[in-house]
Tab-separated table of C-alpha atoms and ligand atoms in Angstrom:
chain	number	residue	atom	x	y	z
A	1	UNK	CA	91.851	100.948	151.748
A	2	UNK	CA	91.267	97.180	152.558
A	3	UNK	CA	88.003	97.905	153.825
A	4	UNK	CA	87.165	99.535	150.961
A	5	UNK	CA	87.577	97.332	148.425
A	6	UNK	CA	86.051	94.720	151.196
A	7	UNK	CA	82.786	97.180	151.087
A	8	UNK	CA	83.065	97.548	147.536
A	9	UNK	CA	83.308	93.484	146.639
A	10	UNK	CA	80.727	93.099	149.270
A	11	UNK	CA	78.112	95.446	147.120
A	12	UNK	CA	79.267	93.477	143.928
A	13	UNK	CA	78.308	90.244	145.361
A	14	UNK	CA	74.903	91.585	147.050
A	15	UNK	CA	73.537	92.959	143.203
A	16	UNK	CA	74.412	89.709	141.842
A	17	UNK	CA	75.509	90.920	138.458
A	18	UNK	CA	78.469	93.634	137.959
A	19	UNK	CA	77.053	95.746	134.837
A	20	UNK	CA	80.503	97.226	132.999
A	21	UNK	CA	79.311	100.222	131.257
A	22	UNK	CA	80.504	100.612	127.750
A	23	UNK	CA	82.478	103.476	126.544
A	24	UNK	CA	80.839	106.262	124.875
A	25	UNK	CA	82.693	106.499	121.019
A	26	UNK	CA	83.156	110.310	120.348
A	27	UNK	CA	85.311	109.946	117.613
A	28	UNK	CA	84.935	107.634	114.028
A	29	UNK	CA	88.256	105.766	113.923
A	30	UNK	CA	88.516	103.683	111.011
A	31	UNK	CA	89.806	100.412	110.389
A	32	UNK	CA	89.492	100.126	113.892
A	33	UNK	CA	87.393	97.861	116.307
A	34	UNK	CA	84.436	99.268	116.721
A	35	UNK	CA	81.994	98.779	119.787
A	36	UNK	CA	78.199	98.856	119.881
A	37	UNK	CA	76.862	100.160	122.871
A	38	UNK	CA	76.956	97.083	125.243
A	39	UNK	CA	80.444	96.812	124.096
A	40	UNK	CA	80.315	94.283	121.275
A	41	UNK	CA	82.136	94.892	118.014
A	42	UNK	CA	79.485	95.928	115.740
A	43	UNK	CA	78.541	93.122	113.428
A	44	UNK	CA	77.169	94.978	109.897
A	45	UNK	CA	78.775	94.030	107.044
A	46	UNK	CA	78.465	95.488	103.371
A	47	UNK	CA	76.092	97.177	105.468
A	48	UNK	CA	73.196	99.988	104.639
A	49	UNK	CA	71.945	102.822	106.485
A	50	UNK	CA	67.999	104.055	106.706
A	51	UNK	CA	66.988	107.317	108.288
A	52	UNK	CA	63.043	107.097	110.149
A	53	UNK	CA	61.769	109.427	112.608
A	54	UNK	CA	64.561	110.806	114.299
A	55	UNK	CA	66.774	107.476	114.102
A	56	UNK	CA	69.640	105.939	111.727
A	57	UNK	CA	69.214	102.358	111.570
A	58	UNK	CA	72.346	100.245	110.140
A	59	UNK	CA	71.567	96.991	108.794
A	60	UNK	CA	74.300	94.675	106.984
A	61	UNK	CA	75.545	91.101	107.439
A	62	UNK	CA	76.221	89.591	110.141
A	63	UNK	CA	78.419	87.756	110.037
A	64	UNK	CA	79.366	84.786	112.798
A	65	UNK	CA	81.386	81.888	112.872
A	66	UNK	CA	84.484	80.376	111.154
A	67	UNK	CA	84.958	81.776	107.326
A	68	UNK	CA	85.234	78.861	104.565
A	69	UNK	CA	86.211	78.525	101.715
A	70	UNK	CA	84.638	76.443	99.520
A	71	UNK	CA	87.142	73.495	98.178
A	72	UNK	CA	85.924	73.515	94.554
A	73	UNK	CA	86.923	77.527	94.947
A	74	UNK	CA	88.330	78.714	91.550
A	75	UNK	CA	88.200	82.921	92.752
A	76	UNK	CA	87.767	84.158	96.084
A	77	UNK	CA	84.582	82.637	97.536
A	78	UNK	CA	85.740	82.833	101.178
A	79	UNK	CA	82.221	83.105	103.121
A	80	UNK	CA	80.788	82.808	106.683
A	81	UNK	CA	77.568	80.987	106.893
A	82	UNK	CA	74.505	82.919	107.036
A	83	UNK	CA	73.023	83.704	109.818
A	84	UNK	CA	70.693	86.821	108.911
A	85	UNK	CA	70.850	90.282	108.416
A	86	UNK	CA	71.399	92.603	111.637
A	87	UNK	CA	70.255	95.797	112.642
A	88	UNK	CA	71.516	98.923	115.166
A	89	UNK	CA	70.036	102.225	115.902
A	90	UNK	CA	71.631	105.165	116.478
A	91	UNK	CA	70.883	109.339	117.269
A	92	UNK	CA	74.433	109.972	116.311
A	93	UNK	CA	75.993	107.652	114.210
A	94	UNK	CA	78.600	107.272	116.636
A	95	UNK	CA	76.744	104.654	119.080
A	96	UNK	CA	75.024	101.970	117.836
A	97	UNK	CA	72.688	100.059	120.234
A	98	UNK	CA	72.243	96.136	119.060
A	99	UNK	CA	68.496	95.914	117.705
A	100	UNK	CA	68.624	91.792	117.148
A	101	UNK	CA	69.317	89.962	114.051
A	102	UNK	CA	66.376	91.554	112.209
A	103	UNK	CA	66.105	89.360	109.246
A	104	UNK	CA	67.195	86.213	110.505
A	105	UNK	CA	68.717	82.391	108.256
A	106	UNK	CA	65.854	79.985	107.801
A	107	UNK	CA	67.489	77.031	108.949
A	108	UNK	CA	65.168	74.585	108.630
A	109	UNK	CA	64.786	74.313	104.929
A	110	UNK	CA	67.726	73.391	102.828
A	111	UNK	CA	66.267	74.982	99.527
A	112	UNK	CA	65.610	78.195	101.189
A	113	UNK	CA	67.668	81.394	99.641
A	114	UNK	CA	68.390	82.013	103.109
A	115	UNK	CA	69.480	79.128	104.441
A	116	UNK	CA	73.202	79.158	106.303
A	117	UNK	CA	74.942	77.528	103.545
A	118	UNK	CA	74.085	79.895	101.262
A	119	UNK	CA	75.205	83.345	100.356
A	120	UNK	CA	73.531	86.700	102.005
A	121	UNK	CA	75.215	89.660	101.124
A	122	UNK	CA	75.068	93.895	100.919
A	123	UNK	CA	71.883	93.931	102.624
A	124	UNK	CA	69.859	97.687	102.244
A	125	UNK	CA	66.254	98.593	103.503
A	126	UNK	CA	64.302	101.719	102.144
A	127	UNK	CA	61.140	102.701	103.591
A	128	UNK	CA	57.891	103.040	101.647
A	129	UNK	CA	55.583	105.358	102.195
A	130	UNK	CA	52.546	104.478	100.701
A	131	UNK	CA	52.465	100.863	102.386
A	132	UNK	CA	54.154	102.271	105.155
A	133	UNK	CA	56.590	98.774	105.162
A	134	UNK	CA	60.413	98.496	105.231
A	135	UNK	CA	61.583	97.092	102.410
A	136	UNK	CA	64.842	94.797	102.386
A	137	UNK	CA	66.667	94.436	99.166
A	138	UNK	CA	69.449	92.059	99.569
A	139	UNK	CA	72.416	90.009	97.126
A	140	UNK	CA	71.387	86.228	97.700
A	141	UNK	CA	73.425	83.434	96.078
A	142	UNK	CA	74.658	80.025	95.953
A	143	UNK	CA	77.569	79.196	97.679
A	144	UNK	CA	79.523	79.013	93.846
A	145	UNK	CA	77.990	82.483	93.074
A	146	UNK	CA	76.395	80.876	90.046
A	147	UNK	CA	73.033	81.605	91.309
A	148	UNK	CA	72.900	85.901	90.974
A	149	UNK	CA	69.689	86.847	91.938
A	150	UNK	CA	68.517	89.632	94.334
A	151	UNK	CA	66.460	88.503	97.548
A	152	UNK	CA	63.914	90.976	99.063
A	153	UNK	CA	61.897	91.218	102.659
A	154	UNK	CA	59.113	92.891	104.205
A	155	UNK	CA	58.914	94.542	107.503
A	156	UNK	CA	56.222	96.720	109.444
A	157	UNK	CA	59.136	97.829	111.914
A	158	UNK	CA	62.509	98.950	111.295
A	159	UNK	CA	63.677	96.543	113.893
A	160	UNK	CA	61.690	94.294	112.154
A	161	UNK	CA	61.293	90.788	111.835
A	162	UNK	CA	61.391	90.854	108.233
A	163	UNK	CA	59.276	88.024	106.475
A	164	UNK	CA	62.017	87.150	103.378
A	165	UNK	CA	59.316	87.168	100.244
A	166	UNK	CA	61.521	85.883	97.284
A	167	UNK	CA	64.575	86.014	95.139
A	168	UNK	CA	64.644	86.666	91.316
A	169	UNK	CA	66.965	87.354	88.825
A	170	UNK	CA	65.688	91.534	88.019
A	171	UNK	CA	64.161	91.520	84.659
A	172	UNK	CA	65.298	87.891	84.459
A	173	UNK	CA	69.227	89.205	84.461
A	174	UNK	CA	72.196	88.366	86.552
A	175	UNK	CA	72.665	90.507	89.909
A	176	UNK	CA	75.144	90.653	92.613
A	177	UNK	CA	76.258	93.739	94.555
A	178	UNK	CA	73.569	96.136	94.872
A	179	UNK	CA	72.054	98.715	96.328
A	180	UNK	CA	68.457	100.650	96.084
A	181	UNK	CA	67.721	104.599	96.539
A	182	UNK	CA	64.592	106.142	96.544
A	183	UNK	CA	64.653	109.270	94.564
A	184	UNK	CA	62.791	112.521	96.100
A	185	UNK	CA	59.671	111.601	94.216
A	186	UNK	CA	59.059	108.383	96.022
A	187	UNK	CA	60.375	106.048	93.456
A	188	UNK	CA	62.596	103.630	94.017
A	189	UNK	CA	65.358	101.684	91.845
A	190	UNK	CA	67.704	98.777	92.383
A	191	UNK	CA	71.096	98.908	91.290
A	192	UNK	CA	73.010	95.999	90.385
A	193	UNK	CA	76.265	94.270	89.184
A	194	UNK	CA	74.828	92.173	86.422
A	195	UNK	CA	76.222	90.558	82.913
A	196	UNK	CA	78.988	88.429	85.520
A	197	UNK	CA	79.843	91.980	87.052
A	198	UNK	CA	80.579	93.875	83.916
A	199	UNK	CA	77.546	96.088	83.880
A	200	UNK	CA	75.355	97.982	86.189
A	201	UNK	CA	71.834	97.364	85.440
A	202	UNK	CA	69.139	100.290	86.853
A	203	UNK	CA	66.054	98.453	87.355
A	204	UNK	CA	63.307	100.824	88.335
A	205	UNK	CA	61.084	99.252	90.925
A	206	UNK	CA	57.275	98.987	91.211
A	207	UNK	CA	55.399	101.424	93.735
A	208	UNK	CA	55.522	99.164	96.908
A	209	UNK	CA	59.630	98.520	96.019
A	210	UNK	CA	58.883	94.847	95.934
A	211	UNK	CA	59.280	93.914	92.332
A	212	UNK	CA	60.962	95.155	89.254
A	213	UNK	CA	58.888	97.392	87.152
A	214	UNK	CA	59.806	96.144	83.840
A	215	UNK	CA	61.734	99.553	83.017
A	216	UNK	CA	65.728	99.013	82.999
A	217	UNK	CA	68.751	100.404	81.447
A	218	UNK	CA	72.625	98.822	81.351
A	219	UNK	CA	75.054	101.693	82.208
A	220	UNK	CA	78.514	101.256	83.347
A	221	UNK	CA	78.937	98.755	79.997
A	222	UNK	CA	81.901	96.526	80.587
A	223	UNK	CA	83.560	98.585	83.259
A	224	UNK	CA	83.148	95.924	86.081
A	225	UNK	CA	81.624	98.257	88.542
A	226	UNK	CA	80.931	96.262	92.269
A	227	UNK	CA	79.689	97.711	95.463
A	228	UNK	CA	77.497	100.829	94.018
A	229	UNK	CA	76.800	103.243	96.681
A	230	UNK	CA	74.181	106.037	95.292
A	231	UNK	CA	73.376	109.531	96.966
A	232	UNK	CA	71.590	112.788	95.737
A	233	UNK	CA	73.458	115.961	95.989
A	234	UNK	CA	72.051	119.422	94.738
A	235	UNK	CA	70.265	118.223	91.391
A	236	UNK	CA	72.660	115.748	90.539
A	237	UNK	CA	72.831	111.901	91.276
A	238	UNK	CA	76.109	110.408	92.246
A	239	UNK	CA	77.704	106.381	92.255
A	240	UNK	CA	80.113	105.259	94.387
A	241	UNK	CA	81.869	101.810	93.373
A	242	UNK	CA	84.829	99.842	93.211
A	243	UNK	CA	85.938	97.334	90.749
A	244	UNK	CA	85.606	93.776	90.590
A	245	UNK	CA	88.247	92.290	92.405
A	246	UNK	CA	86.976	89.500	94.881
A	247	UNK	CA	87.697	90.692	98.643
A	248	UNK	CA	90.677	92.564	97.510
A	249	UNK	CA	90.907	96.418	97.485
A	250	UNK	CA	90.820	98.464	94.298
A	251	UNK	CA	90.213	102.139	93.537
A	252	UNK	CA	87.225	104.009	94.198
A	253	UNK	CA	85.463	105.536	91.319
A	254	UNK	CA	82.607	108.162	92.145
A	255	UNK	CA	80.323	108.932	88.657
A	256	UNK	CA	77.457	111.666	88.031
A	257	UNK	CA	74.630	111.734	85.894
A	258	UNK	CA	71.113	114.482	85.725
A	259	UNK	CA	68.490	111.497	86.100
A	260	UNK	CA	69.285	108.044	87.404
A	261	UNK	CA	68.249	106.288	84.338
A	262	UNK	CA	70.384	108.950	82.191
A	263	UNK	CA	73.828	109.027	80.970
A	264	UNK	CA	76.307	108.272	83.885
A	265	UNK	CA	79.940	109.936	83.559
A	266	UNK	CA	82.727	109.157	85.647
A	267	UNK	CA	84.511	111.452	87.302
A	268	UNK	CA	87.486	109.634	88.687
A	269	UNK	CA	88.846	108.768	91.975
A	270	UNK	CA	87.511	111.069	95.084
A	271	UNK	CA	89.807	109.145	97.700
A	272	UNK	CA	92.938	110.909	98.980
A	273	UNK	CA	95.805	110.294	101.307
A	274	UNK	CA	97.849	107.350	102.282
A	275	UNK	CA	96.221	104.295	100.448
A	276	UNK	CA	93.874	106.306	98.462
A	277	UNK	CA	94.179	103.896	95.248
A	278	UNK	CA	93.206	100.952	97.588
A	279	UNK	CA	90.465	102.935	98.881
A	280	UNK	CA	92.452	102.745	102.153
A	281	UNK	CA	92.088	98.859	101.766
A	282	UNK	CA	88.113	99.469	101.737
A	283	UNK	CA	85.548	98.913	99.358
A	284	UNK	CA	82.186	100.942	99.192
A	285	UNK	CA	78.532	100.114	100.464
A	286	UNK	CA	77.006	103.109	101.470
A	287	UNK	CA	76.950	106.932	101.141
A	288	UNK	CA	75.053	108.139	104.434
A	289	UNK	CA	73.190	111.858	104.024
A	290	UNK	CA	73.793	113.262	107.493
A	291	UNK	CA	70.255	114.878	108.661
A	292	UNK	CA	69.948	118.554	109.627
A	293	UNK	CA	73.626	118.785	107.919
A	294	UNK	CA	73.919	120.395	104.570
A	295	UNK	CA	76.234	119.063	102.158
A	296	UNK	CA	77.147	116.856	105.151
A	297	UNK	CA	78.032	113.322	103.550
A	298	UNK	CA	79.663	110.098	104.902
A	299	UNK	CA	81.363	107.658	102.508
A	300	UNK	CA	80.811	104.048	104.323
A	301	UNK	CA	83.889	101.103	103.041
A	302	UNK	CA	84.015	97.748	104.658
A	303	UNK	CA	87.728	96.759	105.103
A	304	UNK	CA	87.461	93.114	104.765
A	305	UNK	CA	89.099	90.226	106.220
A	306	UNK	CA	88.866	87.497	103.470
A	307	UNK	CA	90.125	84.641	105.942
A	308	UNK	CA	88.413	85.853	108.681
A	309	UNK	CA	84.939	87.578	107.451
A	310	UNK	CA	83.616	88.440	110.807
A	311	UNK	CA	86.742	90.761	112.214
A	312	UNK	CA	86.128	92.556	109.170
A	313	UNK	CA	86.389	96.331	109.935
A	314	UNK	CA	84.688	99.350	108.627
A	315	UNK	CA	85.862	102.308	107.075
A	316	UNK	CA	83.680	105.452	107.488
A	317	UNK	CA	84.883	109.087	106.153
A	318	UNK	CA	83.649	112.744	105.297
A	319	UNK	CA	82.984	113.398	102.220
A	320	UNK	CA	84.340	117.007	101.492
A	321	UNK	CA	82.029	118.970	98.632
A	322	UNK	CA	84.182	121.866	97.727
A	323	UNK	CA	81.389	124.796	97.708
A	324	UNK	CA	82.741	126.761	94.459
A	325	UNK	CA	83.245	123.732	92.123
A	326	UNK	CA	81.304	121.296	93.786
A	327	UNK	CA	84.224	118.488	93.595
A	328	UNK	CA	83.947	115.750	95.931
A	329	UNK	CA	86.956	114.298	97.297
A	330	UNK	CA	87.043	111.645	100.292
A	331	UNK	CA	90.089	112.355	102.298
A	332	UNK	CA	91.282	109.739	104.917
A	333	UNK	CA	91.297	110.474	108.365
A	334	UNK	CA	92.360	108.124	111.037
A	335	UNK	CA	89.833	109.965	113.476
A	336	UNK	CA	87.170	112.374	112.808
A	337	UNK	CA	83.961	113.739	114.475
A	338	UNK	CA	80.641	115.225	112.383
A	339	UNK	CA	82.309	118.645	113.759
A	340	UNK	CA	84.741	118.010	110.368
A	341	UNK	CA	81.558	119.589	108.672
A	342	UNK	CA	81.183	122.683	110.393
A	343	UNK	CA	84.776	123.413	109.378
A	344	UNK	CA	83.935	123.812	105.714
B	401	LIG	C1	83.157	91.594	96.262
B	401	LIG	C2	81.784	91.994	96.694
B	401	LIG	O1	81.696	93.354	96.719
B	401	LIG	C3	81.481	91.392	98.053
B	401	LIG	O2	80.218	91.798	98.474
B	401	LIG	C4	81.591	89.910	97.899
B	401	LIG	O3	80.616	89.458	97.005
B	401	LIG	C5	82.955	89.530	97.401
B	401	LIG	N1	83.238	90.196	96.137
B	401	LIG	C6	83.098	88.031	97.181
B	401	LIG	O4	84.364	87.717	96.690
């Protein structure tokens, strides 16, 4: 036995470098630490998912260092500073392999949108065909979160680097949590917490996703929708959300409407089980369409950890479409496997 581990330590020593494999994740657990594949705890906040050729990329903040909060604070502006916008690829959505820091903090000019001290937040990239670039729409803000505007990057690889172009105020209104979805037809449109969170605003976006088109509606009027999630479903278009409450959890509230720019109606809470009216202490930031899956859906939450932004943990669950009515409910499970869709 001695001489084993003699041989063994011997072999160590002679490669130089003892490579620890990391463990293959077969199961989503939420809530729970999860590792990319070198073994890190994957770093994606109020993250995003894109689907190109054959590949889920994640992107969302990451988020390093000590979490501050501001001393002039009068809500809940805990924040890390920025250091970019990372990215992981994945076949299965299970294992995530560490792309880089694909958008990364200018740190050399003070005034920059990007800079560390300012905010980055609820990052999302959509792909556009016609310029064939990948397109970064992001939440950027001042560190009071008087500033409101949405920040947006260019990339010619998923991985990127993205080049950060600008930030604006949409149609020269407030925005803060958002999201974009492309529509079947190629266009695109920006969602976004605007009027100091009380609406959604729908701003359509200009054929290379860059801009604003001018065309916007306010839906959502004085309900203090955050964190919109959007996904297509049959012919009907569907909004994730929570309410406005800082890093705190609140309920869930999924809506429907025929068009995107059309009359939204809400339908009500879809979470279930333990914690269902705190969203299972989550809050929403993207609804992922599972490929070669029909009616295969996954609700993304980040739990956060207001005092300590970086340990914050995800929350990633089924979506369950009943096939007669069509209801979609989001029940918890503390660990789950796509196989939860075949079982429908
Ligand atoms: C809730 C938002 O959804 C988060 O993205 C973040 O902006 C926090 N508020 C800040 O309190």
């Amino acid at each position: 036995m001695l001489r084993r581990i003699v041989i063994a330590a011997v072999a160590v020593c002679a490669l130089g470098t003892v490579h620890i494999q990391a463990q293959k994740n077969e199961f989503f657990r939420p809530k729970e630490v999860w590792n990319d594949t070198e073994g890190n705890p994957i770093n994606a906040h109020g993250g995003g998912i894109l689907y190109h050729k054959g590949m889920y990329y994640w992107y969302g903040e990451y988020k390093v260092g000590k979490t501050v909060l501001p001393s002039d604070a009068t809500w809940e502006r805990y924040r890390t500073d920025v250091t970019g916008v990372s990215c992981y690829s994945s076949k299965d959505l299970l294992n995530w392999k560490f792309e880089g820091v694909a958008l990364k903090a200018i740190t050399d000019d003070p005034n920059s949108d990007i800079h560390p001290t300012q905010v980055l937040e609820r990052p999302k990239v959509v792909y556009n065909k016609k310029t064939k670039k990948f397109v970064m729409w992001m939440h950027i803000d001042s560190p009071d979160y008087s500033k409101a505007e949405a920040g947006v990057a260019i990339a010619d690889s998923p991985t990127g680097p993205f080049k950060y172009l600008n930030g604006f105020r949409p149609n020269g209104t407030m925005s803060r949590d958002q999201t974009v979805f492309v529509d079947d037809d190629g266009t695109a449109y920006q969602f976004s917490s605007s009027e100091e969170n009380q609406t959604m605003h729908i701003n359509r976006l200009t054929e290379d996703y860059t801009k604003p088109d001018g065309k916007y509606v306010r839906r959502f009027v004085g309900m203090a929708r955050e964190a919109p999630a959007v996904f297509k479903h049959g012919n009907k278009y569907y909004m994730l959300s929570s309410g406005c409450t800082g890093w705190d959890p609140n309920s869930a509230e999924l809506a429907v409407a025929d068009s995107i720019m059309g009359e939204w109606t809400v339908l009500g809470d879809p979470c279930t089980g333990p914690d269902a009216e705190k969203t299972f202490y989550g809050q929403s930031t993207f609804v992922i369409p599972v490929q070669g899956k029909k009616n295969a859906f996954i609700a993304c939450f980040d739990m956060w950890k207001k005092k300590d932004l970086q340990d914050s943990r995800y929350i990633w669950l089924p979506m369950m479409i009943d096939k007669q009515t069509n209801k979609i409910t989001i029940p918890w499970h503390a660990e789950w496997n796509l196989d939860v869709f075949k079982k429908k």
